[in-house]
PDB file of C-alpha atoms in Angstrom:
ATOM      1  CA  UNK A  16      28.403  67.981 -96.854  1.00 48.00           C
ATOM      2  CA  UNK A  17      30.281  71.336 -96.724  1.00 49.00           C
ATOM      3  CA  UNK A  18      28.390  71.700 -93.491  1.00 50.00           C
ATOM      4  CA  UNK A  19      29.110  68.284 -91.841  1.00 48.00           C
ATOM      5  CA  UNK A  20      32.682  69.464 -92.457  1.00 50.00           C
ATOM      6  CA  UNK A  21      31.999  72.595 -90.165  1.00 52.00           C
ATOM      7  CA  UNK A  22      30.362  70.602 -87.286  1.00 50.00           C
ATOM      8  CA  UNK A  23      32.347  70.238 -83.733  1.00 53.00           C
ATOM      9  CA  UNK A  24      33.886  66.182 -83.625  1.00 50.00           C
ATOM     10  CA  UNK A  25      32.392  66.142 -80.223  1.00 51.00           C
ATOM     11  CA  UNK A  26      28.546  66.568 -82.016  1.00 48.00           C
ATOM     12  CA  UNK A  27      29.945  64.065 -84.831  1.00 48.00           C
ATOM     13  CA  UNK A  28      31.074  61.347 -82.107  1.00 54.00           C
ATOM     14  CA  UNK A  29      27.480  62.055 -80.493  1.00 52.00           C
ATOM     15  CA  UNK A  30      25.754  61.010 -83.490  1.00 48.00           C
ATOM     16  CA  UNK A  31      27.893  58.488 -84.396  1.00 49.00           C
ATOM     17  CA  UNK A  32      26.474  56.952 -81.098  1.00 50.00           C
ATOM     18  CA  UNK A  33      22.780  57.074 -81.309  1.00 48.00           C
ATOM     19  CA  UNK A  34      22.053  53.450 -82.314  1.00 50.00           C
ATOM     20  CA  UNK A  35      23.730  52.348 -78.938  1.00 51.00           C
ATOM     21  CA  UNK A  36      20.982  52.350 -75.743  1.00 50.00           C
ATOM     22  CA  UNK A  37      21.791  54.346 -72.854  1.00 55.00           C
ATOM     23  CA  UNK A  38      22.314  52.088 -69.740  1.00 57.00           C
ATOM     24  CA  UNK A  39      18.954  51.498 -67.410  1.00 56.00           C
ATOM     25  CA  UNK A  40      18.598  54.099 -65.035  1.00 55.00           C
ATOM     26  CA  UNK A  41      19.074  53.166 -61.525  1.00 57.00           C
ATOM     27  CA  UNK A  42      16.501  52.618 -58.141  1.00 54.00           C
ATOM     28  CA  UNK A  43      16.335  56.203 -56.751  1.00 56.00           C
ATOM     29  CA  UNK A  44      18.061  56.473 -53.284  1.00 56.00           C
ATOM     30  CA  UNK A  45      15.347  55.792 -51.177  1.00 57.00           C
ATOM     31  CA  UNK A  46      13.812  52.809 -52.589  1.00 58.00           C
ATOM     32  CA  UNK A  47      17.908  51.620 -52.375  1.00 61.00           C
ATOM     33  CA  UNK A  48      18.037  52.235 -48.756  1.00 61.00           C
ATOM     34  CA  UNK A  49      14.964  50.188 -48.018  1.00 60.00           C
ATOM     35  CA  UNK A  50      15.910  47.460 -49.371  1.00 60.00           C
ATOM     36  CA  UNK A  51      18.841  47.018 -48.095  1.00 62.00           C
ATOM     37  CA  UNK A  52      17.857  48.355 -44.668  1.00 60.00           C
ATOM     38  CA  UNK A  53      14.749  44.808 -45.266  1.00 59.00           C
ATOM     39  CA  UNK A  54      17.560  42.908 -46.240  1.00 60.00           C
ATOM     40  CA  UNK A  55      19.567  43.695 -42.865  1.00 59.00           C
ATOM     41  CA  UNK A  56      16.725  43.761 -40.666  1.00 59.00           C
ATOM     42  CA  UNK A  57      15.511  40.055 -41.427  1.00 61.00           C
ATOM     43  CA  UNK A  58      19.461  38.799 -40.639  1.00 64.00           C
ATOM     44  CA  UNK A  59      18.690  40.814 -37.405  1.00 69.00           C
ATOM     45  CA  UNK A  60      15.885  39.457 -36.744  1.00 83.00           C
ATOM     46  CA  UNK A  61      16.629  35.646 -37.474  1.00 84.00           C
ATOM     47  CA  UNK A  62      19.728  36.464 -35.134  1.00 84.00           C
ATOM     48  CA  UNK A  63      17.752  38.155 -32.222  1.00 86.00           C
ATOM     49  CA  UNK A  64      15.110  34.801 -32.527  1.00 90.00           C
ATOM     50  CA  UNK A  65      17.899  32.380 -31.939  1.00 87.00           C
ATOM     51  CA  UNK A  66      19.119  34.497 -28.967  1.00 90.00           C
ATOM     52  CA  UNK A  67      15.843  35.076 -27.309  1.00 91.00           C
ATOM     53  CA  UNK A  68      15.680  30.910 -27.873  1.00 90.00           C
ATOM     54  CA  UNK A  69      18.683  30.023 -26.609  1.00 91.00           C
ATOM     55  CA  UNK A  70      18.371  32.345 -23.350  1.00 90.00           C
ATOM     56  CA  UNK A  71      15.056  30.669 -22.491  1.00 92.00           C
ATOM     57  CA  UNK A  72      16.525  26.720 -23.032  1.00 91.00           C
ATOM     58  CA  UNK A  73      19.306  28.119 -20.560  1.00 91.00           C
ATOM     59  CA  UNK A  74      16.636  29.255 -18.440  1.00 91.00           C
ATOM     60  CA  UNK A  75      15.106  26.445 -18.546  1.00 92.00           C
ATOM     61  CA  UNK A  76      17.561  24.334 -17.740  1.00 91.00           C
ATOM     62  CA  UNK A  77      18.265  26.140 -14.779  1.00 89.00           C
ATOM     63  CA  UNK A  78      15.006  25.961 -13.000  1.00 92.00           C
ATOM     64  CA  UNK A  79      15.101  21.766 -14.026  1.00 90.00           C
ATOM     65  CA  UNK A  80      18.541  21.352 -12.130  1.00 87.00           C
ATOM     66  CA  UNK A  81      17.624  23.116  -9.086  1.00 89.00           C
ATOM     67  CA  UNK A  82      13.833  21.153  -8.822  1.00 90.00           C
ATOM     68  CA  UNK A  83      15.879  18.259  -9.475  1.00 87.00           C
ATOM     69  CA  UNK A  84      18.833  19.444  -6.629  1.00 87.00           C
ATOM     70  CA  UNK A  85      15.568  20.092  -3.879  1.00 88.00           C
ATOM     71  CA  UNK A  86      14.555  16.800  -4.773  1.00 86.00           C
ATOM     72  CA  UNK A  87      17.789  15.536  -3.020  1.00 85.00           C
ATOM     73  CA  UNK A  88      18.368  17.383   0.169  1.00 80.00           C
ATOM     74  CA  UNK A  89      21.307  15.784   1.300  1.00 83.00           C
ATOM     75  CA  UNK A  90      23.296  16.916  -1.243  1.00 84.00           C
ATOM     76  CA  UNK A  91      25.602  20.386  -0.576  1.00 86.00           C
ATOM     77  CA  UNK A  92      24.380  23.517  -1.851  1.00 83.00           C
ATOM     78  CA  UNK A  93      27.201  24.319  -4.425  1.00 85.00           C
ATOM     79  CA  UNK A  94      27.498  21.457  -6.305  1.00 85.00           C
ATOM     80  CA  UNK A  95      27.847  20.624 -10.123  1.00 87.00           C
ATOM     81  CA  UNK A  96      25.908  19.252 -12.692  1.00 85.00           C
ATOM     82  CA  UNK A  97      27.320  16.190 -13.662  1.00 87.00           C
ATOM     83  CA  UNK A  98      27.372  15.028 -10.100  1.00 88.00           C
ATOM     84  CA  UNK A  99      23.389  15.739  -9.551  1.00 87.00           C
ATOM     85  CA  UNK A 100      22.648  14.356 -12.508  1.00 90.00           C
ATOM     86  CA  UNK A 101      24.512  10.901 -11.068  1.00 89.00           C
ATOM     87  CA  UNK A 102      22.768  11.384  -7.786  1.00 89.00           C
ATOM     88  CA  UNK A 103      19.896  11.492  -8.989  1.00 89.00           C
ATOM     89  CA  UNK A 104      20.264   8.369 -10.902  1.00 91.00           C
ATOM     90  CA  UNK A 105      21.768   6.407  -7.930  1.00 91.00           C
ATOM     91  CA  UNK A 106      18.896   7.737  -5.745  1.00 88.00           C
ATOM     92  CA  UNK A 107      16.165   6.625  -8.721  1.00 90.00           C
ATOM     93  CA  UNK A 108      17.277   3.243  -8.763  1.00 91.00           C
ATOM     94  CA  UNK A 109      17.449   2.821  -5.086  1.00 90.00           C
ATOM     95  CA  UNK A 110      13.410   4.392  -4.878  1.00 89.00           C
ATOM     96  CA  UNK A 111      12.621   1.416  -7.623  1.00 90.00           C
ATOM     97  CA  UNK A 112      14.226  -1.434  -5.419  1.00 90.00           C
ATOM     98  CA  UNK A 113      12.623   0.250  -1.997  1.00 90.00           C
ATOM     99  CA  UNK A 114       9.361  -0.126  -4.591  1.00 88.00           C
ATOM    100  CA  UNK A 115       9.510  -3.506  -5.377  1.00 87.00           C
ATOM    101  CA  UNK A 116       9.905  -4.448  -1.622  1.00 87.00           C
ATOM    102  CA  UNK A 117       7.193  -2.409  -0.940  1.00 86.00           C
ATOM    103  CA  UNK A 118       5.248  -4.407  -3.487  1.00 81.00           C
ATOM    104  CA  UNK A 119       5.850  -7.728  -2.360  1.00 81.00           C
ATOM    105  CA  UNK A 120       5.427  -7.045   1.189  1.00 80.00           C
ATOM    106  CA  UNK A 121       1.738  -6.144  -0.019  1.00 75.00           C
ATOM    107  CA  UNK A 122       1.347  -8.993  -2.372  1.00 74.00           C
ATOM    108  CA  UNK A 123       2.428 -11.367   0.446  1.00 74.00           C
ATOM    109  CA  UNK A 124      -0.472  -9.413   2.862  1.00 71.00           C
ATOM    110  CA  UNK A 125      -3.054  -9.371   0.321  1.00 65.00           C
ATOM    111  CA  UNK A 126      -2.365 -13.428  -0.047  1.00 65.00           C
ATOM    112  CA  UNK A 127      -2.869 -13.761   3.750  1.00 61.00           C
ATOM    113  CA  UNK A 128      -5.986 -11.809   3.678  1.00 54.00           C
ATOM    114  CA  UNK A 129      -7.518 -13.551   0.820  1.00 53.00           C
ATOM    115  CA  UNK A 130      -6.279 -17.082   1.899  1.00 54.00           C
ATOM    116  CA  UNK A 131      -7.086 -16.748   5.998  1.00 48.00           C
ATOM    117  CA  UNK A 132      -6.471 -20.141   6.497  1.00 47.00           C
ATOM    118  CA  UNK A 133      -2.861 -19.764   5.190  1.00 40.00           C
ATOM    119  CA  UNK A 134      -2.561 -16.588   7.811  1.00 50.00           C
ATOM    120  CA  UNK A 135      -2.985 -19.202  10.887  1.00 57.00           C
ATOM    121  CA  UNK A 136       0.236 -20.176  12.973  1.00 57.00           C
ATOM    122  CA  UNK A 137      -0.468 -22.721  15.689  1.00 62.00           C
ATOM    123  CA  UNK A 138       0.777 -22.588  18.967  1.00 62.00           C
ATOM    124  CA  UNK A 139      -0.086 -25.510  21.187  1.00 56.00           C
ATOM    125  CA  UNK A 140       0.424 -24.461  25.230  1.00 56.00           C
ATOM    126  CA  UNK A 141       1.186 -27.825  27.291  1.00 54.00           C
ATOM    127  CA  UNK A 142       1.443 -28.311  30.948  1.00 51.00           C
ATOM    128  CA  UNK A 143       4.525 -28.373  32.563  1.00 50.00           C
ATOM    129  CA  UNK A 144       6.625 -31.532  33.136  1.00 45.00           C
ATOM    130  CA  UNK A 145       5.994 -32.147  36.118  1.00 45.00           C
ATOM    131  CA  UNK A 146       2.152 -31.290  36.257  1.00 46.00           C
ATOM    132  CA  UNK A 147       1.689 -33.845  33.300  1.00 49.00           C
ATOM    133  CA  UNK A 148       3.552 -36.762  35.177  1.00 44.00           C
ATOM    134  CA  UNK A 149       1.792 -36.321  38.354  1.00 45.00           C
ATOM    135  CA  UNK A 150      -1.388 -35.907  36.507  1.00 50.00           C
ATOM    136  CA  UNK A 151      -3.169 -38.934  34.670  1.00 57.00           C
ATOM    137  CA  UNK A 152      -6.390 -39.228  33.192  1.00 55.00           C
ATOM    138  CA  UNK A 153      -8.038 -41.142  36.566  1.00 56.00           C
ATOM    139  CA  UNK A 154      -6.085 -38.262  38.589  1.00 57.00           C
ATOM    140  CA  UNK A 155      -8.102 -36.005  36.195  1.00 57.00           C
ATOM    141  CA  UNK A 156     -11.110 -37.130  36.346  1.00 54.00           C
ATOM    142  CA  UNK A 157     -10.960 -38.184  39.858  1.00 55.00           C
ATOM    143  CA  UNK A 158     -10.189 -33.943  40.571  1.00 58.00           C
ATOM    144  CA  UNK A 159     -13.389 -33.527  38.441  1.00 55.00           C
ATOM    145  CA  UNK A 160     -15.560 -35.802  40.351  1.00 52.00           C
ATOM    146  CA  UNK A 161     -14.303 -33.778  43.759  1.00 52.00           C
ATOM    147  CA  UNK A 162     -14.761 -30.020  41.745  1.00 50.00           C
ATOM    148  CA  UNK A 163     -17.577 -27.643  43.184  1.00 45.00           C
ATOM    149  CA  UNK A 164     -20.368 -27.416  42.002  1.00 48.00           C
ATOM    150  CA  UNK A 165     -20.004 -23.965  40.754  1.00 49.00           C
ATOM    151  CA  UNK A 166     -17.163 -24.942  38.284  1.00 46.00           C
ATOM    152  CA  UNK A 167     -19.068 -27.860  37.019  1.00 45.00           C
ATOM    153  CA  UNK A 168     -22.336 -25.746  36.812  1.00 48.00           C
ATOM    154  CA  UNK A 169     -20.462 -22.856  35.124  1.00 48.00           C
ATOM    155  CA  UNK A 170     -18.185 -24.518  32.449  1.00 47.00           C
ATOM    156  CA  UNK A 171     -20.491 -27.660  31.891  1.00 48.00           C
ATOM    157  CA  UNK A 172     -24.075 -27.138  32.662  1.00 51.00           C
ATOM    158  CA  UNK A 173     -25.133 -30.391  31.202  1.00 49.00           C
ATOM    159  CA  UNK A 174     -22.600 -32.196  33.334  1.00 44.00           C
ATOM    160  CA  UNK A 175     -24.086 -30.786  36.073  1.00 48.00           C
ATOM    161  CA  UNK A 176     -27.514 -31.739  36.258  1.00 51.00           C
ATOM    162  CA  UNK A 177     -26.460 -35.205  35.509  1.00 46.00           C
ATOM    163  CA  UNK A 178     -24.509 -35.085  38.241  1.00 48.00           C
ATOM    164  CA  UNK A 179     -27.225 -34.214  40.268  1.00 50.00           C
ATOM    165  CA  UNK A 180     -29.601 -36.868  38.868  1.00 50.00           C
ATOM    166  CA  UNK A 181     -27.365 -39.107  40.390  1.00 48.00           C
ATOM    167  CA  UNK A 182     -25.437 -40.545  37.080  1.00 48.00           C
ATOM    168  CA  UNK A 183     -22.076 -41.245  37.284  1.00 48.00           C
ATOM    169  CA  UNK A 184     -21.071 -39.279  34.200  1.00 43.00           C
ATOM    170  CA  UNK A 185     -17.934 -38.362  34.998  1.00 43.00           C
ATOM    171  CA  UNK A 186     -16.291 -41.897  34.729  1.00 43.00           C
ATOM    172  CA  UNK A 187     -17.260 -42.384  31.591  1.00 47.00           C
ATOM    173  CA  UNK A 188     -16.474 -38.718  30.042  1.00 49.00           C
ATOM    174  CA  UNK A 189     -12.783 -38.259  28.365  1.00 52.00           C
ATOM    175  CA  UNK A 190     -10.680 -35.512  30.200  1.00 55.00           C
ATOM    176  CA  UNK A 191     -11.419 -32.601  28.459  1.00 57.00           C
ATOM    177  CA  UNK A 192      -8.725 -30.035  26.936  1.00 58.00           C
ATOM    178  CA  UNK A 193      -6.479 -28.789  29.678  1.00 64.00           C
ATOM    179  CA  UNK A 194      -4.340 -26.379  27.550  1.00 72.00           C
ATOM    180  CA  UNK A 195      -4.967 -23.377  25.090  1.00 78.00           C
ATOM    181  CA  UNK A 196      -4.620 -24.090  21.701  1.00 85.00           C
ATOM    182  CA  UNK A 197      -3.355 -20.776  19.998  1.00 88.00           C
ATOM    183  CA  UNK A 198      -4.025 -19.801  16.116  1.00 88.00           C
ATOM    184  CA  UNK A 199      -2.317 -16.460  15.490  1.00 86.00           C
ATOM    185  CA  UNK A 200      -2.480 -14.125  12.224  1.00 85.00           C
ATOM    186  CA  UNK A 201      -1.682 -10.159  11.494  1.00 84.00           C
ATOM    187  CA  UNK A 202      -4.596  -9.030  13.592  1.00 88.00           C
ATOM    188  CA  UNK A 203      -6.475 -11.625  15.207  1.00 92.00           C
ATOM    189  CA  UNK A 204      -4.937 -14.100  17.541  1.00 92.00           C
ATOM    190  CA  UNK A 205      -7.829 -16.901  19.107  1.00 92.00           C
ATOM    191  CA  UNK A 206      -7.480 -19.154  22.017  1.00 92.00           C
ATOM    192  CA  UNK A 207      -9.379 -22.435  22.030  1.00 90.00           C
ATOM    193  CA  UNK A 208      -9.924 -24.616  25.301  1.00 88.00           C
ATOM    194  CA  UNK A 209     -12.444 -26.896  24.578  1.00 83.00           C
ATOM    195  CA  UNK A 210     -16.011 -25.166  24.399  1.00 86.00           C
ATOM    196  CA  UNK A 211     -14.688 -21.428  25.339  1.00 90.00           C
ATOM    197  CA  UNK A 212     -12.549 -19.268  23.145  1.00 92.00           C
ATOM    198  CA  UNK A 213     -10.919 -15.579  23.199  1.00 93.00           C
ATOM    199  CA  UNK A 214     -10.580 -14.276  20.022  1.00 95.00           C
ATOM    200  CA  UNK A 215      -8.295 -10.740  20.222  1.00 94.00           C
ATOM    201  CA  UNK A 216      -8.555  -8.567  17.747  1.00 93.00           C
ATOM    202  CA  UNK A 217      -6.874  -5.559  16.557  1.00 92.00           C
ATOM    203  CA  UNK A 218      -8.201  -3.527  13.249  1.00 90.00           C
ATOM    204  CA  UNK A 219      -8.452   0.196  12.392  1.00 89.00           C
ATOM    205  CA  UNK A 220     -11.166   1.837  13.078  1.00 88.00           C
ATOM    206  CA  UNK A 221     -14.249   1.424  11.117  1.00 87.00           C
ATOM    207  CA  UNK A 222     -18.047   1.930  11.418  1.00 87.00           C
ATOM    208  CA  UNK A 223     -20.088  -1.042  12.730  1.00 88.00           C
ATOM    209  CA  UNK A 224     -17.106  -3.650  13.712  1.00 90.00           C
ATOM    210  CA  UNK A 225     -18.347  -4.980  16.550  1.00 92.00           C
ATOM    211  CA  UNK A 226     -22.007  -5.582  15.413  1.00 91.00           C
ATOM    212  CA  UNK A 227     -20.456  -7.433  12.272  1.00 91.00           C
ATOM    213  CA  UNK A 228     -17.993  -9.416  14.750  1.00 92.00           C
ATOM    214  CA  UNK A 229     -21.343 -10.486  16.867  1.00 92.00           C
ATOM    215  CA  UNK A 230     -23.121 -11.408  13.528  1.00 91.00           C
ATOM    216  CA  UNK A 231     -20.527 -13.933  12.476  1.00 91.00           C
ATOM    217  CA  UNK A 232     -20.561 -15.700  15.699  1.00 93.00           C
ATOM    218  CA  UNK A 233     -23.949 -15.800  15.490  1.00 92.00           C
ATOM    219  CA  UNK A 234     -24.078 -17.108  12.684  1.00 90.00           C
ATOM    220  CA  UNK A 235     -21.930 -19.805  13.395  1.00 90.00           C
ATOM    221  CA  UNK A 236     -23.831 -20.298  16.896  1.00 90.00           C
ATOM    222  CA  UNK A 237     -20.918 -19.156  19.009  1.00 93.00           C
ATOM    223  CA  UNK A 238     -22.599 -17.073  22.568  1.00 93.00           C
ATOM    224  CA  UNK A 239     -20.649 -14.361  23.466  1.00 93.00           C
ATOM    225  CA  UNK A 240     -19.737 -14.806  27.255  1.00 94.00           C
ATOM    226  CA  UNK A 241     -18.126 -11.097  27.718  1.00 94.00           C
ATOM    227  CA  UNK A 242     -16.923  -8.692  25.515  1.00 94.00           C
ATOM    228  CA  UNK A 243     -14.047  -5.638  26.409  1.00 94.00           C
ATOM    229  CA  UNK A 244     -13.698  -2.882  23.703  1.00 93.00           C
ATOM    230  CA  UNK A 245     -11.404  -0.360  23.773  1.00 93.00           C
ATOM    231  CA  UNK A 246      -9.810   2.472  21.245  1.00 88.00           C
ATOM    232  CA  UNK A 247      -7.782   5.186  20.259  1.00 87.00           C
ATOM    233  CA  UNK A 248      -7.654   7.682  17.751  1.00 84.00           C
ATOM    234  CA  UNK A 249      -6.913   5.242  14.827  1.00 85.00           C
ATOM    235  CA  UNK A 250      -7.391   1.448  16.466  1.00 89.00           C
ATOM    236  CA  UNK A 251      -9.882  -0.834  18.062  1.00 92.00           C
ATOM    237  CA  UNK A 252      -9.448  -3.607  19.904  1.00 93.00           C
ATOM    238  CA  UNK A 253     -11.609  -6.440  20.631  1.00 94.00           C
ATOM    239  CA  UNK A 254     -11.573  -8.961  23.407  1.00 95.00           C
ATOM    240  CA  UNK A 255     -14.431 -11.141  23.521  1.00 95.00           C
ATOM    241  CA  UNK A 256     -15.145 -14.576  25.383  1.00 95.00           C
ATOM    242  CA  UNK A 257     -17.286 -16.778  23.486  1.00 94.00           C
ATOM    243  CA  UNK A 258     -18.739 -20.334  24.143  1.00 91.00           C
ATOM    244  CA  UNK A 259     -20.553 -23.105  22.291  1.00 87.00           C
ATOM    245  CA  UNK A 260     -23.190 -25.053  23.904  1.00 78.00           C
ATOM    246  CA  UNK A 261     -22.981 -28.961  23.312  1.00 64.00           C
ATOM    247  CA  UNK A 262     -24.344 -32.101  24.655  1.00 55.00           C
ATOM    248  CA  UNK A 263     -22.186 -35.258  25.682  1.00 50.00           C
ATOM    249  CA  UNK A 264     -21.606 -36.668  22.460  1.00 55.00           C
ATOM    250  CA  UNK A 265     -20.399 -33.046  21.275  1.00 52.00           C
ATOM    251  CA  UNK A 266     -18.137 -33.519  24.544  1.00 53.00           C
ATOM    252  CA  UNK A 267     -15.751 -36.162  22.815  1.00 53.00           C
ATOM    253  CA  UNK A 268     -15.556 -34.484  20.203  1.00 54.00           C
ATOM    254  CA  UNK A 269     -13.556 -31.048  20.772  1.00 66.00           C
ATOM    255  CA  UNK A 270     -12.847 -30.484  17.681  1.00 71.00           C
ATOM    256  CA  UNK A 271     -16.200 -29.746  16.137  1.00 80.00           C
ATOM    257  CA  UNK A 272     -16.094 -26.643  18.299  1.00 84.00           C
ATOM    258  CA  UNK A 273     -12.470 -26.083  17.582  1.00 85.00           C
ATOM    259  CA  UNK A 274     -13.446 -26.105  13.631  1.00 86.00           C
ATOM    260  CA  UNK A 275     -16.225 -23.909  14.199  1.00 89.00           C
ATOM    261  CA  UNK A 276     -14.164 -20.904  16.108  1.00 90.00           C
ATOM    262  CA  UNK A 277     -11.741 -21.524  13.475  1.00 90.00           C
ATOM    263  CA  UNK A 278     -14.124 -20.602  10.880  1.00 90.00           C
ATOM    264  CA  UNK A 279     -15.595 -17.437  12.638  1.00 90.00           C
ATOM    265  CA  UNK A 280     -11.534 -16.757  12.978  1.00 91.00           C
ATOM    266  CA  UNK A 281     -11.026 -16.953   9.371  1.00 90.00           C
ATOM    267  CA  UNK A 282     -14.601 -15.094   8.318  1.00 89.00           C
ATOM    268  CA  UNK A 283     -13.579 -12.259  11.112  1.00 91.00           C
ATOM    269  CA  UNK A 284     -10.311 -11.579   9.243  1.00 89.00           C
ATOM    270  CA  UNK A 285     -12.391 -11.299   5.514  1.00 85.00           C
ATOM    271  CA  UNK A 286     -14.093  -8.773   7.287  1.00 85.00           C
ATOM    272  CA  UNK A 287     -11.404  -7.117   8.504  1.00 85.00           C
ATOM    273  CA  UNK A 288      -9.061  -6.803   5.533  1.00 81.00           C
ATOM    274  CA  UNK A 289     -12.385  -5.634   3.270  1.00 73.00           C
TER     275      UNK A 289
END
């Protein structure tokens, strides 16, 4: 104990200590300095992300506005945002309504090519006034009697051999149709006098036309008289003269042939619009 006495205080107070644990040590410097240099980096990098992002959107954005400003020419160079954004509304809505004209205008064809007999507007050409008052039926038939024989021989070849036979036909007959009769539709406009007929026709161009225009009136046993065909870089045009043979009961009645070119007419245009 005599010894304890002789001890320093500052070795006493050391020993009086020793049940007490010393304090962890600490990370070393370097490991320290990592850490917080990872800790610092991924803030930087999170932060250099949402730049990098935010610079393309802008870029983006950029190259949309001025696609969207050559998509409307008329507007000035230098102009803002806001008012290209309301052009290009305004000029939307006004390409929908030029649409839906557009639309209808080809519903309303389609109909007329799918429904030819719709497509017709008739046009009936009379004589004049005058011509019609001075002209009867006997006046009309007494002008046929007196005709050449070269009209009556070229128009009605039946006539004329009966004629010749030494019947008198021609007081018994009906005048026959002294004015055109005139069915028009988008392409093809036909002209019916009696036994002859013009059909015009207009149609782009396309392989074998005119062989399928002589099939259908062949078909319906209409004789082409002449035929003029013509063209350009894109068109065709038709003129042909056609005729249908017929006795004297066929005579009376015009119409039958009237139907009949009528028909072709209306088969012509299915061919066209196909």
């Amino acid at each position: 104990m005599s010894s304890l006495h002789h001890l320093p205080w500052a070795l006493l107070n050391s020993c009086s200590d020793i049940d007490h644990f010393p304090p962890p040590p600490t990370q070393s410097g370097k490991k320290r300095d990592a850490a917080e240099r990872k800790s610092c980096g991924g803030a930087a990098s999170a932060h250099d992300i949402h730049i990098w992002t935010e610079r393309e959107r802008r870029k983006k954005m950029r190259t949309m506005f001025a696609n969207l400003h050559a998509l409307l020419p008329h507007l000035p160079a230098k102009v803002d945002k806001s008012s290209l954004v309301d052009e290009a509304v305004n000029h939307i809505k006004t390409l929908q309504q030029t649409l839906q004209n557009l639309h209808k205008q080809k519903l309303e064809r389609l109909n007329n090519d799918t429904n030819p007999s719709l497509s017709f507007s008739k046009i009936v050409h009379h004589p004049s006034a005058r011509s019609s008052a001075a002209t009867t039926r006997e006046a009309f038939l007494a002008n046929q009697a007196s005709s050449t024989n070269d009209m009556s021989s070229t128009l009605f070849p039946q006539l004329s051999t009966a004629a010749a036979a030494g019947d008198n036909v021609v007081s018994i007959l009906p005048s026959p149709p002294s004015s055109f009769q005139t069915w028009l539709s988008s392409n093809l406009v036909l002209n019916v006098c009696g036994h002859h007929a013009h059909f015009c026709i207009c149609s782009v161009k396309k392989p074998g036309l005119f062989p399928t225009l002589c099939y259908v009136l062949e078909k319906h046993q209409i004789h082409v008289v002449s035929a003029h065909v013509s063209s350009d870089y894109h068109r065709s045009f038709f003129m042909i003269h056609a005729h249908m043979n017929g006795g004297y009961d066929e005579f009376e009645a015009a119409t039958v042939a009237e139907d009949t070119f009528k028909e072709a007419a209306r088969e012509i245009i299915f061919w066209l619009s196909s």
